CSV table of C-alpha atoms and ligand atoms in Angstrom, one decimal:
chain,number,residue,atom,x,y,z
A,461,MET,CA,0.0,0.0,0.0
A,462,GLN,CA,1.3,3.5,-0.9
A,463,VAL,CA,1.9,5.8,2.0
A,464,SER,CA,-0.7,8.3,0.8
A,465,THR,CA,-3.3,5.5,0.5
A,466,LEU,CA,-2.6,4.2,3.9
A,467,ARG,CA,-2.9,7.8,5.3
A,468,ASN,CA,-6.4,8.1,3.7
A,469,VAL,CA,-7.4,4.7,5.2
A,470,LEU,CA,-6.3,5.8,8.6
A,471,ASP,CA,-8.0,9.2,8.3
A,472,ALA,CA,-11.3,7.6,7.3
A,473,ASN,CA,-10.9,5.1,10.1
A,474,ASP,CA,-10.4,8.0,12.6
A,475,LEU,CA,-13.7,9.7,11.5
A,476,ILE,CA,-15.6,6.5,12.3
A,477,ALA,CA,-13.7,6.0,15.6
A,478,LYS,CA,-14.8,9.5,16.6
A,479,GLU,CA,-18.4,8.6,15.9
A,480,ASN,CA,-18.0,5.4,18.0
A,481,ARG,CA,-16.5,7.4,20.8
A,482,LYS,CA,-19.5,9.8,20.8
A,483,GLU,CA,-21.9,6.9,21.0
A,484,PHE,CA,-19.9,5.3,23.9
A,485,ASP,CA,-19.8,8.7,25.7
A,486,THR,CA,-23.6,9.2,25.2
A,487,HIS,CA,-24.1,6.0,27.1
A,488,GLY,CA,-21.5,6.8,29.7
A,489,CYS,CA,-19.3,3.9,28.7
A,490,PHE,CA,-15.5,3.9,29.3
A,491,VAL,CA,-13.8,1.9,26.6
A,492,VAL,CA,-10.6,0.0,26.8
A,493,ASN,CA,-8.9,-1.4,23.6
A,494,LEU,CA,-6.9,-4.5,24.8
A,495,MET,CA,-4.1,-5.4,22.4
A,496,SER,CA,-1.4,-8.1,22.3
A,497,ALA,CA,0.2,-10.9,20.3
A,498,PRO,CA,-1.7,-14.2,20.2
A,499,GLY,CA,-1.3,-16.3,23.3
A,500,SER,CA,-0.2,-13.5,25.7
A,501,GLY,CA,-3.4,-14.1,27.8
A,502,LYS,CA,-5.9,-11.4,26.9
A,503,THR,CA,-8.9,-13.7,27.3
A,504,SER,CA,-7.5,-15.1,30.6
A,505,ILE,CA,-7.0,-11.5,31.8
A,506,LEU,CA,-10.5,-10.6,30.8
A,507,GLU,CA,-11.9,-13.7,32.7
A,508,ARG,CA,-10.1,-12.8,35.9
A,509,THR,CA,-10.8,-9.1,35.5
A,510,LEU,CA,-14.6,-9.6,35.1
A,511,GLY,CA,-14.5,-11.9,38.2
A,512,SER,CA,-12.4,-9.5,40.2
A,513,LEU,CA,-14.7,-6.5,39.4
A,514,ASN,CA,-17.4,-8.5,41.1
A,515,GLY,CA,-20.1,-6.1,40.0
A,516,ARG,CA,-18.3,-2.9,41.1
A,517,LEU,CA,-18.5,-1.8,37.4
A,518,LYS,CA,-21.0,-3.1,34.9
A,519,ALA,CA,-18.9,-4.4,32.1
A,520,ALA,CA,-19.4,-5.7,28.6
A,521,VAL,CA,-17.0,-7.2,26.1
A,522,ILE,CA,-16.5,-6.8,22.4
A,523,GLU,CA,-14.5,-9.9,21.3
A,524,GLY,CA,-12.5,-9.6,18.1
A,525,ASP,CA,-11.1,-12.8,16.5
A,526,VAL,CA,-10.1,-13.7,12.9
A,527,GLN,CA,-12.4,-16.8,13.3
A,528,SER,CA,-14.3,-18.8,15.9
A,529,THR,CA,-16.2,-17.8,19.0
A,530,LEU,CA,-13.8,-19.7,21.3
A,531,ASP,CA,-12.8,-16.7,23.4
A,532,ALA,CA,-16.3,-15.3,23.5
A,533,ASP,CA,-17.6,-18.7,24.7
A,534,ARG,CA,-15.2,-18.5,27.7
A,535,LEU,CA,-16.6,-15.2,28.8
A,536,ILE,CA,-20.3,-15.9,28.5
A,537,PRO,CA,-20.5,-17.9,31.7
A,538,LEU,CA,-19.2,-14.8,33.6
A,539,GLY,CA,-22.6,-13.2,33.0
A,540,VAL,CA,-21.5,-10.2,31.0
A,541,PRO,CA,-22.8,-9.1,27.6
A,542,VAL,CA,-20.4,-10.3,24.9
A,543,VAL,CA,-20.5,-9.3,21.3
A,544,GLN,CA,-18.4,-11.2,18.8
A,545,ILE,CA,-16.7,-9.7,15.8
A,546,ASN,CA,-15.1,-12.2,13.4
A,547,THR,CA,-12.8,-10.3,11.0
A,548,ASP,CA,-12.2,-13.2,8.6
A,549,PRO,CA,-15.2,-14.2,6.5
A,550,HIS,CA,-15.8,-11.3,4.2
A,551,PHE,CA,-12.9,-9.0,4.7
A,552,GLY,CA,-9.9,-11.0,3.7
A,553,GLY,CA,-8.7,-12.2,7.1
A,554,GLU,CA,-8.1,-8.9,8.8
A,555,CYS,CA,-5.5,-9.1,11.5
A,556,HIS,CA,-6.8,-6.2,13.5
A,557,LEU,CA,-10.1,-4.5,14.5
A,558,ASP,CA,-10.9,-1.2,12.8
A,559,ALA,CA,-13.5,1.4,13.7
A,560,ARG,CA,-16.0,0.2,11.1
A,561,MET,CA,-16.0,-3.3,12.5
A,562,VAL,CA,-16.7,-2.0,16.0
A,563,ARG,CA,-19.4,0.4,14.7
A,564,ASN,CA,-21.1,-2.6,13.1
A,565,ALA,CA,-21.0,-4.5,16.4
A,566,LEU,CA,-22.6,-1.7,18.4
A,567,PRO,CA,-26.3,-2.5,17.5
A,568,GLY,CA,-25.7,-5.9,19.2
A,569,LEU,CA,-24.7,-4.3,22.5
A,570,ASP,CA,-27.1,-2.8,24.9
A,571,MET,CA,-25.0,0.0,26.4
A,572,ASP,CA,-27.5,1.3,28.9
A,573,GLY,CA,-26.2,0.8,32.4
A,574,ILE,CA,-22.8,-0.3,31.1
A,575,ASP,CA,-19.8,1.5,32.7
A,576,LEU,CA,-17.0,-0.3,31.0
A,577,VAL,CA,-16.6,-1.8,27.5
A,578,LEU,CA,-13.5,-4.1,27.1
A,579,ILE,CA,-12.6,-4.7,23.5
A,580,GLU,CA,-10.3,-7.7,22.9
A,581,ASN,CA,-8.5,-6.9,19.7
A,582,VAL,CA,-7.2,-9.6,17.3
A,583,GLY,CA,-3.9,-11.1,18.5
A,584,ASN,CA,-1.2,-9.1,16.7
A,585,LEU,CA,1.5,-6.7,17.9
A,586,VAL,CA,1.6,-4.7,14.7
A,587,CYS,CA,-1.4,-3.1,13.0
A,588,PRO,CA,-3.9,-3.0,15.9
A,589,ALA,CA,-1.7,-0.2,17.1
A,590,GLU,CA,-2.5,1.9,14.0
A,591,PHE,CA,-6.3,1.7,14.1
A,592,ARG,CA,-8.3,3.7,16.6
A,593,VAL,CA,-11.7,2.1,17.3
A,594,GLY,CA,-13.3,4.8,19.6
A,595,GLU,CA,-11.5,3.7,22.8
A,596,ASP,CA,-10.7,5.9,25.8
A,597,ARG,CA,-7.5,4.0,26.6
A,598,LYS,CA,-5.3,1.5,24.8
A,599,VAL,CA,-3.9,-1.2,27.1
A,600,MET,CA,-1.4,-3.7,25.8
A,601,VAL,CA,-0.5,-7.1,27.2
A,602,LEU,CA,2.9,-8.7,26.8
A,603,SER,CA,3.7,-12.0,28.4
A,604,VAL,CA,6.9,-13.1,29.9
A,605,ALA,CA,7.0,-16.0,27.4
A,606,GLU,CA,7.4,-13.5,24.5
A,607,GLY,CA,10.7,-12.1,25.6
A,608,ASP,CA,12.0,-8.8,27.0
A,609,ASP,CA,13.2,-7.5,23.6
A,610,LYS,CA,9.7,-6.9,22.2
A,611,PRO,CA,9.6,-3.1,22.9
A,612,LEU,CA,12.5,-2.7,20.5
A,613,LYS,CA,10.9,-4.9,17.8
A,614,TYR,CA,7.4,-3.6,18.0
A,615,PRO,CA,7.9,0.0,19.2
A,616,LEU,CA,4.6,1.5,17.8
A,617,MET,CA,2.4,-0.8,20.0
A,618,PHE,CA,4.4,0.3,23.1
A,619,ARG,CA,4.3,4.0,22.0
A,620,VAL,CA,0.6,4.3,21.6
A,621,SER,CA,-0.4,2.3,24.7
A,622,ASP,CA,-1.6,4.0,27.9
A,623,LEU,CA,-0.8,1.0,30.1
A,624,LEU,CA,1.2,-2.2,29.7
A,625,LEU,CA,0.2,-5.4,31.5
A,626,LEU,CA,3.1,-7.8,31.9
A,627,ASN,CA,1.4,-11.1,32.1
A,628,LYS,CA,2.5,-14.6,33.2
A,629,VAL,CA,5.0,-13.3,35.8
A,630,ASP,CA,4.5,-16.7,37.4
A,631,LEU,CA,6.8,-18.0,34.6
A,632,LEU,CA,9.7,-15.6,35.4
A,633,GLY,CA,11.8,-18.3,37.1
A,634,TYR,CA,11.5,-20.5,34.0
A,635,SER,CA,12.5,-18.1,31.3
A,636,ASN,CA,15.3,-15.8,30.3
A,637,PHE,CA,13.0,-12.8,30.6
A,638,ASP,CA,14.9,-10.1,32.6
A,639,PRO,CA,12.4,-7.6,34.2
A,640,ALA,CA,15.0,-4.9,34.6
A,641,ARG,CA,16.1,-5.2,30.9
A,642,PHE,CA,12.5,-5.2,29.9
A,643,ARG,CA,11.7,-2.0,31.8
A,644,ALA,CA,14.8,-0.4,30.3
A,645,ASN,CA,13.6,-1.4,26.8
A,646,VAL,CA,10.2,0.0,27.5
A,647,ALA,CA,11.7,3.2,28.7
A,648,ARG,CA,13.6,3.6,25.5
A,649,VAL,CA,10.4,3.6,23.3
A,650,ASN,CA,7.9,5.1,25.8
A,651,PRO,CA,9.4,6.5,29.0
A,652,THR,CA,6.0,7.3,30.5
A,653,LEU,CA,4.3,4.0,29.9
A,654,PRO,CA,3.2,2.5,33.2
A,655,VAL,CA,3.8,-1.2,33.7
A,656,ILE,CA,1.7,-3.5,35.9
A,657,GLU,CA,3.1,-7.0,36.5
A,658,LEU,CA,0.4,-9.6,36.9
A,659,SER,CA,-0.5,-13.3,36.4
A,660,ALA,CA,-3.9,-14.2,35.1
A,661,LYS,CA,-3.2,-17.7,36.3
A,662,THR,CA,-2.5,-16.9,40.0
A,663,GLY,CA,-4.2,-13.5,40.3
A,664,HIS,CA,-0.9,-11.8,41.3
A,665,GLY,CA,-1.0,-8.1,40.5
A,666,PHE,CA,-4.7,-7.9,39.7
A,667,GLN,CA,-5.4,-5.5,42.6
A,668,GLY,CA,-3.3,-2.8,40.9
A,669,TRP,CA,-4.9,-3.4,37.5
A,670,ILE,CA,-8.5,-3.3,38.9
A,671,GLN,CA,-7.6,-0.1,40.8
A,672,TRP,CA,-6.3,1.4,37.5
A,673,LEU,CA,-9.6,0.6,35.8
A,674,MET,CA,-11.8,1.9,38.6
A,675,ARG,CA,-9.9,5.1,38.8
A,676,GLU,CA,-9.9,5.7,35.0
A,677,VAL,CA,-13.7,5.0,34.8
A,678,ALA,CA,-14.3,7.3,37.8
A,679,VAL,CA,-12.3,10.2,36.3
A,680,ALA,CA,-14.0,9.8,32.9
A,681,SER,CA,-17.5,9.8,34.4
A,682,ARG,CA,-16.8,12.9,36.4
A,683,GLY,CA,-15.7,14.6,33.2
A,684,ARG,CA,-18.9,13.5,31.4
A,685,GLY,CA,-21.3,14.9,34.0
A,686,PRO,CA,-24.3,13.3,35.6
A,687,CYS,CA,-26.4,12.6,32.5
A,688,GLY,CA,-23.6,11.5,30.2
A,689,GLU,CA,-23.1,14.9,28.6
A,690,ILE,CA,-19.6,15.9,27.7
B,1296,MG,MG1,-8.1,-14.2,23.3
B,1297,ZN,ZN1,-4.0,-5.9,10.5
């Protein structure tokens, strides 16, 4: 794709993302775009997050996958509304969510009474970073199993994110992942990116992540006013 064509695609995407954002704001929904490589544990994090919230926030999930409803099926027992987006069948196997896909999913989501919409993006460390979908915050997940060099190899994802969840810290003793080297690599591409170390398997670190979510939602809703106005 030529640079100018790509620019136009991203500009068109941003317009739809702004419309999505307006719609989310109207309903008082705070929206997190959760991004990572495949297998880093986004769905496991969502499962434990929804359990840990324990009704303190009313959450809903938009689940993006190239194919299958495997991840969505794991979340339905948790009793939250889940809307599935499959990016594959008609759009040539898209490897990311874009604003149009999210817009098309919105009629399937009753946003009244929902405080928090968690969007699980397609597993990919590259292009999800380029496409806004109407989110308030971008949160990326990296797992210890992926290695501490990833900030240097996929800098854009680290640069655009508002928070990094370092998952699978229970594996630290079994890998060459060096937390100090990792933090130094993160600082080289995004010095202000906060990092929360956690384990979706053991629950370690979830208190900090849940506190972050609650705080962000509270600040956003104060800015919106009592009736959802901006
Ligand atoms: Mg998943
Ligand atoms: Zn893509």
